[in-house]
Short mmCIF file of C-alpha atoms and ligand atoms in Angstrom, two decimals:
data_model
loop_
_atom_site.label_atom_id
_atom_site.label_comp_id
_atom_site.label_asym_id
_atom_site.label_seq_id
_atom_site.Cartn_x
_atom_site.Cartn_y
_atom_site.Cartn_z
CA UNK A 14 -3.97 -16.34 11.71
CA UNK A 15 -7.71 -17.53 12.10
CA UNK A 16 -8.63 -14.13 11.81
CA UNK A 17 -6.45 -13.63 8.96
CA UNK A 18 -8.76 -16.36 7.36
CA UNK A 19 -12.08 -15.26 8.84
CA UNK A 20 -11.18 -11.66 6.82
CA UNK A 21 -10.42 -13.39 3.77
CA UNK A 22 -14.07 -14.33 3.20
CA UNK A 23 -15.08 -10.57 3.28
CA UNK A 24 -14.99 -10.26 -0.64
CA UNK A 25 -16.05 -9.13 -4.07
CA UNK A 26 -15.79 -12.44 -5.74
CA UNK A 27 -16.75 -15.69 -4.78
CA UNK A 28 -13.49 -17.72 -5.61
CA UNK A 29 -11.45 -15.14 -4.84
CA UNK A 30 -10.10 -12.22 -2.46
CA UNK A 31 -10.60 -8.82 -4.26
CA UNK A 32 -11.49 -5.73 -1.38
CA UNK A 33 -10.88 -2.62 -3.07
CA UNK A 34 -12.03 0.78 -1.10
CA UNK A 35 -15.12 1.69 -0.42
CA UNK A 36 -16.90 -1.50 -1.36
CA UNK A 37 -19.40 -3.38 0.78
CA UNK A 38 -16.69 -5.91 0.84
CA UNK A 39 -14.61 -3.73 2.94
CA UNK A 40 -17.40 -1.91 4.99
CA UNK A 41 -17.95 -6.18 6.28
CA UNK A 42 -14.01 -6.72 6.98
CA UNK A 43 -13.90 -2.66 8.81
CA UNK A 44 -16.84 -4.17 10.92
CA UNK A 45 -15.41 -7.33 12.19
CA UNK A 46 -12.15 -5.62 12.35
CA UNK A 47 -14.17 -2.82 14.55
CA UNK A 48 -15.51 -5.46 16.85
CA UNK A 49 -11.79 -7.39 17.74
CA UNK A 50 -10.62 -3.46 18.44
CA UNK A 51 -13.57 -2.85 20.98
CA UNK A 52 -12.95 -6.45 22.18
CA UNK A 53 -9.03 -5.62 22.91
CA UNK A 54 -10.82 -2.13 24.78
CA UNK A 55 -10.43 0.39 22.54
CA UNK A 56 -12.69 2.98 21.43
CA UNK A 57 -13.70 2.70 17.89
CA UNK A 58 -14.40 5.38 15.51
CA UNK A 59 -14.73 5.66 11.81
CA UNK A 60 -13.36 8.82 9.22
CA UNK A 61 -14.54 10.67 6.57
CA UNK A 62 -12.04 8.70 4.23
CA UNK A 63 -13.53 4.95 5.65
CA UNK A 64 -10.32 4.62 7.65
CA UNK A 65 -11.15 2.69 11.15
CA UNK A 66 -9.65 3.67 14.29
CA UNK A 67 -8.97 2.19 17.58
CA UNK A 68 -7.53 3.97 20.51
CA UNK A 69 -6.38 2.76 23.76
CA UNK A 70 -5.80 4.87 26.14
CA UNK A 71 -2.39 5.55 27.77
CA UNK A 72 -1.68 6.41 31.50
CA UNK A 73 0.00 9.84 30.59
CA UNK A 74 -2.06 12.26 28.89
CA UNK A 75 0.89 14.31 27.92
CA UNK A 76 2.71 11.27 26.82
CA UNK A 77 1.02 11.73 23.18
CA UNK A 78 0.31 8.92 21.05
CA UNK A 79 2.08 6.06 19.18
CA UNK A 80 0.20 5.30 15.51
CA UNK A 81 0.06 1.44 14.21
CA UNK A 82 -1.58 -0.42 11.57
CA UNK A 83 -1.86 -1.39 7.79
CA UNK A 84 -4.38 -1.65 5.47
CA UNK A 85 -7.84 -3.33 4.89
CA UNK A 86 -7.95 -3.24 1.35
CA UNK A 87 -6.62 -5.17 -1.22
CA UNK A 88 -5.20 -6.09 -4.95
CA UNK A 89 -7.67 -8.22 -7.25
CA UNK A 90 -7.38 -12.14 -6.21
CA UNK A 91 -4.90 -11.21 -3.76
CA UNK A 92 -3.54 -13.01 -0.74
CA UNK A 93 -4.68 -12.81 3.07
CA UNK A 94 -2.41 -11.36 4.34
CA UNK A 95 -0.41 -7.99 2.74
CA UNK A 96 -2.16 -5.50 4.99
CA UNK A 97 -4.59 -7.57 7.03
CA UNK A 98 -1.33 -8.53 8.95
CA UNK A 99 -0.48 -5.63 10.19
CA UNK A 100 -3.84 -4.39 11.27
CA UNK A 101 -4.69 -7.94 13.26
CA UNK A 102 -0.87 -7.73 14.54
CA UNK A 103 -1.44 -4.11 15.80
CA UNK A 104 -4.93 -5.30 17.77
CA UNK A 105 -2.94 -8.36 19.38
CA UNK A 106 -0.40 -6.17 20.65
CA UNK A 107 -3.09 -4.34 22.40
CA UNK A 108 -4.99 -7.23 23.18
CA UNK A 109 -1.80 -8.17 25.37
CA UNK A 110 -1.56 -5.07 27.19
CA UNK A 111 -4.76 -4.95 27.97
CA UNK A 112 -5.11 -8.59 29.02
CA UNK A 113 -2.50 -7.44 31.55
CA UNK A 114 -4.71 -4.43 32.47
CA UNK A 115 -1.26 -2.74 31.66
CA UNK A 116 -1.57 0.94 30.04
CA UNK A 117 1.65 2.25 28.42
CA UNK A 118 2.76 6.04 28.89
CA UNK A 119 1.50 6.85 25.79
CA UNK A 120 -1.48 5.91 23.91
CA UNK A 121 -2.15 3.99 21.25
CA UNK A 122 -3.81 4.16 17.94
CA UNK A 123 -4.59 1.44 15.17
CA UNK A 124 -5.57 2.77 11.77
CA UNK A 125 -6.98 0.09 9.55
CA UNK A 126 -6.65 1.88 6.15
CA UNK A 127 -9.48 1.87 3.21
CA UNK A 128 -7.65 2.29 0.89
CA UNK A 129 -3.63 1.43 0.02
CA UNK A 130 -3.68 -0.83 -3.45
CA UNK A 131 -5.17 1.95 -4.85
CA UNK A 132 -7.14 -1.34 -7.24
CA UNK A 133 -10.39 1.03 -7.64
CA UNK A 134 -9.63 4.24 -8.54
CA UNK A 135 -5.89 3.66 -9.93
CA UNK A 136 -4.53 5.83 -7.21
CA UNK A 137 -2.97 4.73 -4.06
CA UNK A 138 -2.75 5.38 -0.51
CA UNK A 139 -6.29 7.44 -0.80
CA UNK A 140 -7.08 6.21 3.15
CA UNK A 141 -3.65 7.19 4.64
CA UNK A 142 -3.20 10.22 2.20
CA UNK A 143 -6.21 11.85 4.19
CA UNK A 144 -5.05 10.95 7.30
CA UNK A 145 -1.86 12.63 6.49
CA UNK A 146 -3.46 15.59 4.95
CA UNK A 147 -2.78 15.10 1.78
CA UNK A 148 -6.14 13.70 -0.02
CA UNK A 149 -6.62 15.65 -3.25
CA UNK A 150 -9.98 16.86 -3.98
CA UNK A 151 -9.35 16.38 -7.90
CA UNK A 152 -9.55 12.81 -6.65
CA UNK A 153 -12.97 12.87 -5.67
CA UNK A 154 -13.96 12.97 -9.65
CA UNK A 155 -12.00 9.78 -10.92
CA UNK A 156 -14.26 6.92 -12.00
CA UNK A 157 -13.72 2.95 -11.30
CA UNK A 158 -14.19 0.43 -13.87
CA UNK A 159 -17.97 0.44 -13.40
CA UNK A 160 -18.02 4.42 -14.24
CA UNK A 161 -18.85 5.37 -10.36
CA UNK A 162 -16.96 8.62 -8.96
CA UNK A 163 -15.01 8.41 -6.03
CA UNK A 164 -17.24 10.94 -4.36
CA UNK A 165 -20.27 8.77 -5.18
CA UNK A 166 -18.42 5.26 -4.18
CA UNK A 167 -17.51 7.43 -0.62
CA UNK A 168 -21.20 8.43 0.31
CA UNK A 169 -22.62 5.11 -0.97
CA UNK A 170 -19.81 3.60 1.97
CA UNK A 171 -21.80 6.00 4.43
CA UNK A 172 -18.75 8.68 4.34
CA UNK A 173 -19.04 12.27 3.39
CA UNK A 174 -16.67 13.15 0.57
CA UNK A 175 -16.95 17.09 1.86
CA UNK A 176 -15.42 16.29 4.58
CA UNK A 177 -12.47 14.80 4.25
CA UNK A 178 -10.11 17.43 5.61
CA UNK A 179 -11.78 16.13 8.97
CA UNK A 180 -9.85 12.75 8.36
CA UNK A 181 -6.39 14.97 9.21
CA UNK A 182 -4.44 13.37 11.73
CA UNK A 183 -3.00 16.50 13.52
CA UNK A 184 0.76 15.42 13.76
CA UNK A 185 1.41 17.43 16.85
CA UNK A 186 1.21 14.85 19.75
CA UNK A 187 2.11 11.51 17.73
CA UNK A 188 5.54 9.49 18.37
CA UNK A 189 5.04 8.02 15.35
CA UNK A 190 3.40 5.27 12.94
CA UNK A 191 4.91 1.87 13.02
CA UNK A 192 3.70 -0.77 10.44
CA UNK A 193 4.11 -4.43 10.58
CA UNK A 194 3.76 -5.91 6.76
CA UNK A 195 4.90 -9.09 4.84
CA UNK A 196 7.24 -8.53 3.33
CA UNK A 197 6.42 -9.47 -0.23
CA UNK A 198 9.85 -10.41 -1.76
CA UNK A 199 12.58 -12.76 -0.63
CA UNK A 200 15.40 -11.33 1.44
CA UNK A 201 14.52 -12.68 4.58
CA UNK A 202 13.72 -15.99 3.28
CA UNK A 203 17.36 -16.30 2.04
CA UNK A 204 18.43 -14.61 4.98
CA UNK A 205 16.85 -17.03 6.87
CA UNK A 206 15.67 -14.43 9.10
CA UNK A 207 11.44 -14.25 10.70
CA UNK A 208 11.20 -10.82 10.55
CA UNK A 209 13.86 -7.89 9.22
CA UNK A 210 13.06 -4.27 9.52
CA UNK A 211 13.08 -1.79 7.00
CA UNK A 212 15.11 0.77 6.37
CA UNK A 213 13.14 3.08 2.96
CA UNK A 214 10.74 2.71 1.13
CA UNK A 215 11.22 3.02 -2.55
CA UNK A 216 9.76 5.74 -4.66
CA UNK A 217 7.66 5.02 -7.45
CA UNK A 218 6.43 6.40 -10.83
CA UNK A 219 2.95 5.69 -12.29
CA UNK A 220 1.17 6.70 -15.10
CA UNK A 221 -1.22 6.07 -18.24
CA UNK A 222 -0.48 5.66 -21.95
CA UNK A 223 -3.12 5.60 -24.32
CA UNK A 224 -1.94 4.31 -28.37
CA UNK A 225 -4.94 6.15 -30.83
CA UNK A 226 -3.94 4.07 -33.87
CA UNK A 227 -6.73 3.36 -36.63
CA UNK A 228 -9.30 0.07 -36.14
CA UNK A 229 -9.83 -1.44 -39.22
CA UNK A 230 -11.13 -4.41 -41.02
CA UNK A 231 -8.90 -7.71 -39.85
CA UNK A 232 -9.04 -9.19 -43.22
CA UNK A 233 -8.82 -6.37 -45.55
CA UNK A 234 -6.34 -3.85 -44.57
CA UNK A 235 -3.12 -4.10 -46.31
CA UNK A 236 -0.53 -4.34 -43.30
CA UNK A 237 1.68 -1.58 -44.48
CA UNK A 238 -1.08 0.86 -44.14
CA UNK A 239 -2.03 0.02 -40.67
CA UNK A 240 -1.77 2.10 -37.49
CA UNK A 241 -1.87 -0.80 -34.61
CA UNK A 242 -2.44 0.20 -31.02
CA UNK A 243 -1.93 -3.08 -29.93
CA UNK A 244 1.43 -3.64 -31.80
CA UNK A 245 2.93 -0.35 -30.43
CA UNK A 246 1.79 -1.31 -26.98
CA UNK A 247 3.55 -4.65 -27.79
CA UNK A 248 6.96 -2.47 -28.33
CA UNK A 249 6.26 -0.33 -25.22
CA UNK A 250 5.89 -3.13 -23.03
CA UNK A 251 9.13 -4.50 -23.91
CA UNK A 252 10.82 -0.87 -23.53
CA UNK A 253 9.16 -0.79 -20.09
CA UNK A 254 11.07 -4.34 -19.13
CA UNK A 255 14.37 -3.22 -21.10
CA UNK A 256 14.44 -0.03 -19.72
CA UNK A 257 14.46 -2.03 -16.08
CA UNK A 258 16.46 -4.91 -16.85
CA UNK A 259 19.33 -2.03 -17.87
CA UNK A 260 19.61 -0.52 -14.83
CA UNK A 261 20.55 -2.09 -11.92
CA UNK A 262 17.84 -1.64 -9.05
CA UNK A 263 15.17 -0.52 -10.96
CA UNK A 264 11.56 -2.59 -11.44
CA UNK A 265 9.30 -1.50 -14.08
CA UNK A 266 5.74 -3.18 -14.58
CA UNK A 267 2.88 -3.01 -17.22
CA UNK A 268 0.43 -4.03 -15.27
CA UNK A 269 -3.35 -3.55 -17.22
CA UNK A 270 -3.60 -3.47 -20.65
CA UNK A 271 -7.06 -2.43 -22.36
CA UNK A 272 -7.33 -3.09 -25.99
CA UNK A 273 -10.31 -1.03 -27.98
CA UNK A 274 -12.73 -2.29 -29.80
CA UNK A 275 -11.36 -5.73 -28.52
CA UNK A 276 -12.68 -8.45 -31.29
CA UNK A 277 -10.67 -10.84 -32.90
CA UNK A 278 -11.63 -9.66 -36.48
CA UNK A 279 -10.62 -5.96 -35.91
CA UNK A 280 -7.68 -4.16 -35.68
CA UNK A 281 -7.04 -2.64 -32.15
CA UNK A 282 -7.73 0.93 -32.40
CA UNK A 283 -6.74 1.67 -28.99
CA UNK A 284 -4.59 0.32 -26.55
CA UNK A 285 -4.33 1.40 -22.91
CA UNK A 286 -1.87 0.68 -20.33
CA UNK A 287 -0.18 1.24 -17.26
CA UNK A 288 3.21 1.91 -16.10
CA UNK A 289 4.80 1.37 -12.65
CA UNK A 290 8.65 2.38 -12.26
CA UNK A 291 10.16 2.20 -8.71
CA UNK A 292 13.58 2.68 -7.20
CA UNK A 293 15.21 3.14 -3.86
CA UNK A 294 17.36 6.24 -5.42
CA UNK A 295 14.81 9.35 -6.86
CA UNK A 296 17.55 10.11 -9.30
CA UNK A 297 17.80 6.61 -11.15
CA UNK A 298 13.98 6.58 -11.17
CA UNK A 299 13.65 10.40 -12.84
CA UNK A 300 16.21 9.19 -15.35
CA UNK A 301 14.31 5.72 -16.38
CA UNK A 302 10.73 7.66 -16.66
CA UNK A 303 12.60 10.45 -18.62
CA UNK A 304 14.19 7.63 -20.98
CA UNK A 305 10.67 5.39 -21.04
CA UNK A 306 8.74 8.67 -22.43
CA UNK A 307 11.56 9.41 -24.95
CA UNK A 308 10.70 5.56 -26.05
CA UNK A 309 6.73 6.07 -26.16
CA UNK A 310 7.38 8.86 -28.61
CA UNK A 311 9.63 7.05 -31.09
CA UNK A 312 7.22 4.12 -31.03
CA UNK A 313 4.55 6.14 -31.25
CA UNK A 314 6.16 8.51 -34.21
CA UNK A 315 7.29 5.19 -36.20
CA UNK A 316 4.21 3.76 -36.26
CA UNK A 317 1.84 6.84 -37.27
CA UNK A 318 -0.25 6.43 -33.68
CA UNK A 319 -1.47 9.42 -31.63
CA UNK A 320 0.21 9.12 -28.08
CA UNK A 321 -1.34 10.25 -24.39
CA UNK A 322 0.10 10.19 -21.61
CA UNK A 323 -1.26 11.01 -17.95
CA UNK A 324 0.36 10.61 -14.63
CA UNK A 325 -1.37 8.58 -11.85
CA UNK A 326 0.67 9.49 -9.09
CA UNK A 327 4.38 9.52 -7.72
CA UNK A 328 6.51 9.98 -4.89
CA UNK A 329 10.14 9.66 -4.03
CA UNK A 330 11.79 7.43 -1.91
CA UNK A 331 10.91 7.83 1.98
CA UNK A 332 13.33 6.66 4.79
CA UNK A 333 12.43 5.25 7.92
CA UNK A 334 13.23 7.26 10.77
CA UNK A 335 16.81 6.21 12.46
CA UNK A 336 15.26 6.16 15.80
CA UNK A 337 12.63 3.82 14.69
CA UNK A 338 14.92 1.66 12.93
CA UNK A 339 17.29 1.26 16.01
CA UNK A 340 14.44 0.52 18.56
CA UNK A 341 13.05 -2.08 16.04
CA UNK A 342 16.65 -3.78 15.78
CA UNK A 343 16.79 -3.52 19.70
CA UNK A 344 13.11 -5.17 20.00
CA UNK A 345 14.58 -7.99 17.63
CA UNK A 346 17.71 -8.96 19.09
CA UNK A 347 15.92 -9.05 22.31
CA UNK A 348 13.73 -11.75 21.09
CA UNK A 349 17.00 -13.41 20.10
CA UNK A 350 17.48 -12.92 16.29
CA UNK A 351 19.96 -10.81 14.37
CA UNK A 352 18.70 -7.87 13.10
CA UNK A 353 18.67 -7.18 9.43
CA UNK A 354 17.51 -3.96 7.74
CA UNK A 355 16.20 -4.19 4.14
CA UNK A 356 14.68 -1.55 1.38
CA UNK A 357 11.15 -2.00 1.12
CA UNK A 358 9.95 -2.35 -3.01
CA UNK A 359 6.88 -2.43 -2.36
CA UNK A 360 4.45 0.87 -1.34
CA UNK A 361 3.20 1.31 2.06
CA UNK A 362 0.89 3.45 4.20
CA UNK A 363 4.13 4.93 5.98
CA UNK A 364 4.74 6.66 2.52
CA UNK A 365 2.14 8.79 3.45
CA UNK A 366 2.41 9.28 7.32
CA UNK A 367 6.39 10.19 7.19
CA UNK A 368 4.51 13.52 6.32
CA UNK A 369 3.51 13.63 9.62
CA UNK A 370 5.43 11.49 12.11
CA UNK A 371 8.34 9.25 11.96
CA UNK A 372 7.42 6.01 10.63
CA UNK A 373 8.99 2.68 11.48
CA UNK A 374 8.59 -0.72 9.56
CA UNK A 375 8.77 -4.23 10.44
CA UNK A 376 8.26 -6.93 7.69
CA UNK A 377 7.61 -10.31 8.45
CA UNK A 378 9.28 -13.55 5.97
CA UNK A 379 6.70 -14.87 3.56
CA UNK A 380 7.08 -17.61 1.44
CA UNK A 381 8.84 -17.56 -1.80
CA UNK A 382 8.52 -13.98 -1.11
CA UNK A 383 4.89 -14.65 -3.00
CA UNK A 384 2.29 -11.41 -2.65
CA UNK A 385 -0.13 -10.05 -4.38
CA UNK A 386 -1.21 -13.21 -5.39
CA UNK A 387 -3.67 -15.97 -3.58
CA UNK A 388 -0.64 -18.27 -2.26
CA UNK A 389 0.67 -15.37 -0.24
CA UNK A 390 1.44 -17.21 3.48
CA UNK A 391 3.61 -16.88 6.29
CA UNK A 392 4.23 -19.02 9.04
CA UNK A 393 2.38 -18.91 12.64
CA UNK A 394 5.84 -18.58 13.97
CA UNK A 395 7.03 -15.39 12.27
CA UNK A 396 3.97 -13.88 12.90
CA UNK A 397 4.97 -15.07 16.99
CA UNK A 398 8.18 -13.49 16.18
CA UNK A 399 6.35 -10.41 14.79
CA UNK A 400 4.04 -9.72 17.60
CA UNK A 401 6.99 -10.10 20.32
CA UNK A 402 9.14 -7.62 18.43
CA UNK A 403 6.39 -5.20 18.45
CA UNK A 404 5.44 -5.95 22.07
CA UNK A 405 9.44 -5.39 23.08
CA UNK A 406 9.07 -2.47 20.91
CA UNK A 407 6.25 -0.42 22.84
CA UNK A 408 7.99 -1.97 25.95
CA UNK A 409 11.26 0.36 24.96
CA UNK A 410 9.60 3.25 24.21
CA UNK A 411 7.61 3.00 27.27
CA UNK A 412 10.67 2.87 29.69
CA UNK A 413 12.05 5.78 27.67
CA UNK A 414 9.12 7.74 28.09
CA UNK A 415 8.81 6.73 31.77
CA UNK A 416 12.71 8.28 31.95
CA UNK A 417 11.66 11.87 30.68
CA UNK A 418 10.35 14.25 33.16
CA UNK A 419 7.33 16.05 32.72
CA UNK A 420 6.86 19.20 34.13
C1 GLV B 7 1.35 -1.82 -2.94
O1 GLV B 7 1.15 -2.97 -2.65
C2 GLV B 7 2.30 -1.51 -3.97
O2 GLV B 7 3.48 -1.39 -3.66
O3 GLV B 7 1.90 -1.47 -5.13
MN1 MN B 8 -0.25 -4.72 -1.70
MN1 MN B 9 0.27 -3.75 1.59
#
């Protein structure tokens, strides 16, 4: 928890928590992140993508290698702990075993992710997409707020975008990733429950719409002849929160909204916004996105204003792996609680490594179910809870790895 707080100061803003990828921010949490992984003897390395590693060794070398962690970065003015969590939870498992001098089977690995919010560059998962393999190099040329590239904003961090393809996690000897995370809504707080463990992740849609109406003069055009950005981004906002409120399951957020030129005596001339749909079921998803573009174009048609649309990125729903899932719920009711499995709404690096392992999830109760946001907590307890569960966990798979015979 301390350390929870200590990485809270690492910062864009004073006032606030904002850590998006590649910032100097980040490169001061990876460091004293790096030096609590060395502490808890493992060797530390950094990747091309600004993802930090720690290994610690296991006592097999053909026993492979169990992935853990979370992520380092994080929303504007968030809270301390989505990501950070899992990362510090991760190290304190190790930190036990090796306090014990005790080596599992199989090793371990903690990836502390650059980049999961996706807050800079509007695309997510950029640190555990290259770890999986699937970084796109069209990426490199997106811009941030401030106008700098992503290839720029990587070599200014002291990483070379050209090679990336070196940050590939070759799949072949892992067991597979397993994340402890808040869990950033309320089921387990009504279930009364420390820690539940997740069964999918949902999918989600994003993308862009820009409105092109006409600026104008505030006080002299006649409002039947005006084309308003702003007013048909009004409409599409709404169709964005009717289209969710309709169906049952589905979330839909407009979450930035730019309005061009932006003074109070001037017509907007453009407006710009985002769109986030998410569902646990792909097909319910497609169908909202289909139904939300059909809206854009009527609004946009009705009120004479130029439409664009561009996709930010998507993926479907990913399920955690059944053998995961069951050795979690085995690790819980061991430390004495009843399991419960919930769907996970909110995005996480596993999205990204189920392309290469099987990925298992553990979320830990926070309050009011409160994230993304600065009064994010959880309890010292749950996060006691958490790092037994995970330590009964690699316990589990040890024995079962200690029951196969090698040749
Ligand atoms: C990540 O936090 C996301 O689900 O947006
Ligand atoms: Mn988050
Ligand atoms: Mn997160």
């Amino acid at each position: 928890m301390e350390r929870c707080d200590a990485l809270a100061a690492f910062t864009e803003e004073d006032g606030a928590l904002t850590r998006r990828f590649a910032t100097p921010a980040l490169g001061r949490a990876s460091d004293a992140v790096a030096e609590w992984m060395a502490a808890a003897g493992m060797t530390v390395r950094r990747d091309a993508a600004g993802n930090l590693i720690g290994r610690y060794e296991g006592g097999d070398d053909g026993a492979g290698t169990l992935m853990l962690g979370s992520h380092l970065d994080t929303v504007r003015d968030a809270g301390r702990y989505d990501g950070a969590l899992g990362v510090l939870v991760a190290i304190g498992a190790v930190e036990r075993l090796a306090a014990r001098d005790q080596r599992l089977p199989f090793a371990l690995e903690v990836y502390a992710f650059s980049d999961e919010e996706g807050t800079r560059f509007g695309t997510a998962y950029l640190g555990s997409a290259a770890v999986a393999g699937r970084f796109e190099e069209a990426w490199l040329s997106r811009r941030d707020g401030e106008g700098t590239s992503m290839a720029d904003a990587l070599r200014e961090y002291g990483c070379d975008p050209d090679a990336l393809s070196g940050a590939r996690r070759d799949g072949a000897d892992l067991l597979g990733y397993v994340e402890v995370h808040i869990e950033q809504g309320p089921v387990l707080e009504e279930a009364d429950r420390p820690v539940g463990v997740v069964e999918a992740i949902a999918g989600q849609t994003r993308f862009d719409v820009e409105l092109r109406g006409r600026a104008g003069h505030a006080g002299t055009v006649p409002m039947e002849s005006r084309h308003d950005a702003l007013s048909a981004a009004a409409e599409l906002v709404l169709a964005v929160e009717e289209a969710a409120r309709s169906r049952p399951g589905l979330v839909a957020t407009v979450g930035e909204l730019t309005v061009r030129p932006g003074a109070a005596n001037v017509i907007p001339g453009t407006a710009r916004l985002s769109v986030d749909v998410r569902h646990g079921d792909d097909d319910a998803r497609a169908d909202a996105v289909a139904w939300l573009r059909g809206a854009a174009d009527r609004i946009a048609a009705r009120r004479g204003v130029e439409l664009v649309t561009e996709p930010r990125f998507e993926h479907g729903a990913v399920p955690c792996a059944p053998e995961l899932i069951e050795a979690l719920e085995r690790a819980v009711s061991s430390s004495g609680i009843e399991p419960l499995r919930l769907v996970s709404g909110a995005g996480h690096d596993a999205v990204q490594l189920a392309s290469l392992a099987s990925v298992g999830m553990l979320f830990v109760r926070c309050a009011g179910g409160v994230s993304h946001d600065p009064a994010e907590s959880v309890a010292q307890e749950d996060v006691a809870v958490a790092l037994e569960v995970l330590g009964e966990l690699l316990e589990s798979l040890a024995d079962r790895d200690r029951e196969v015979v090698r040749p």
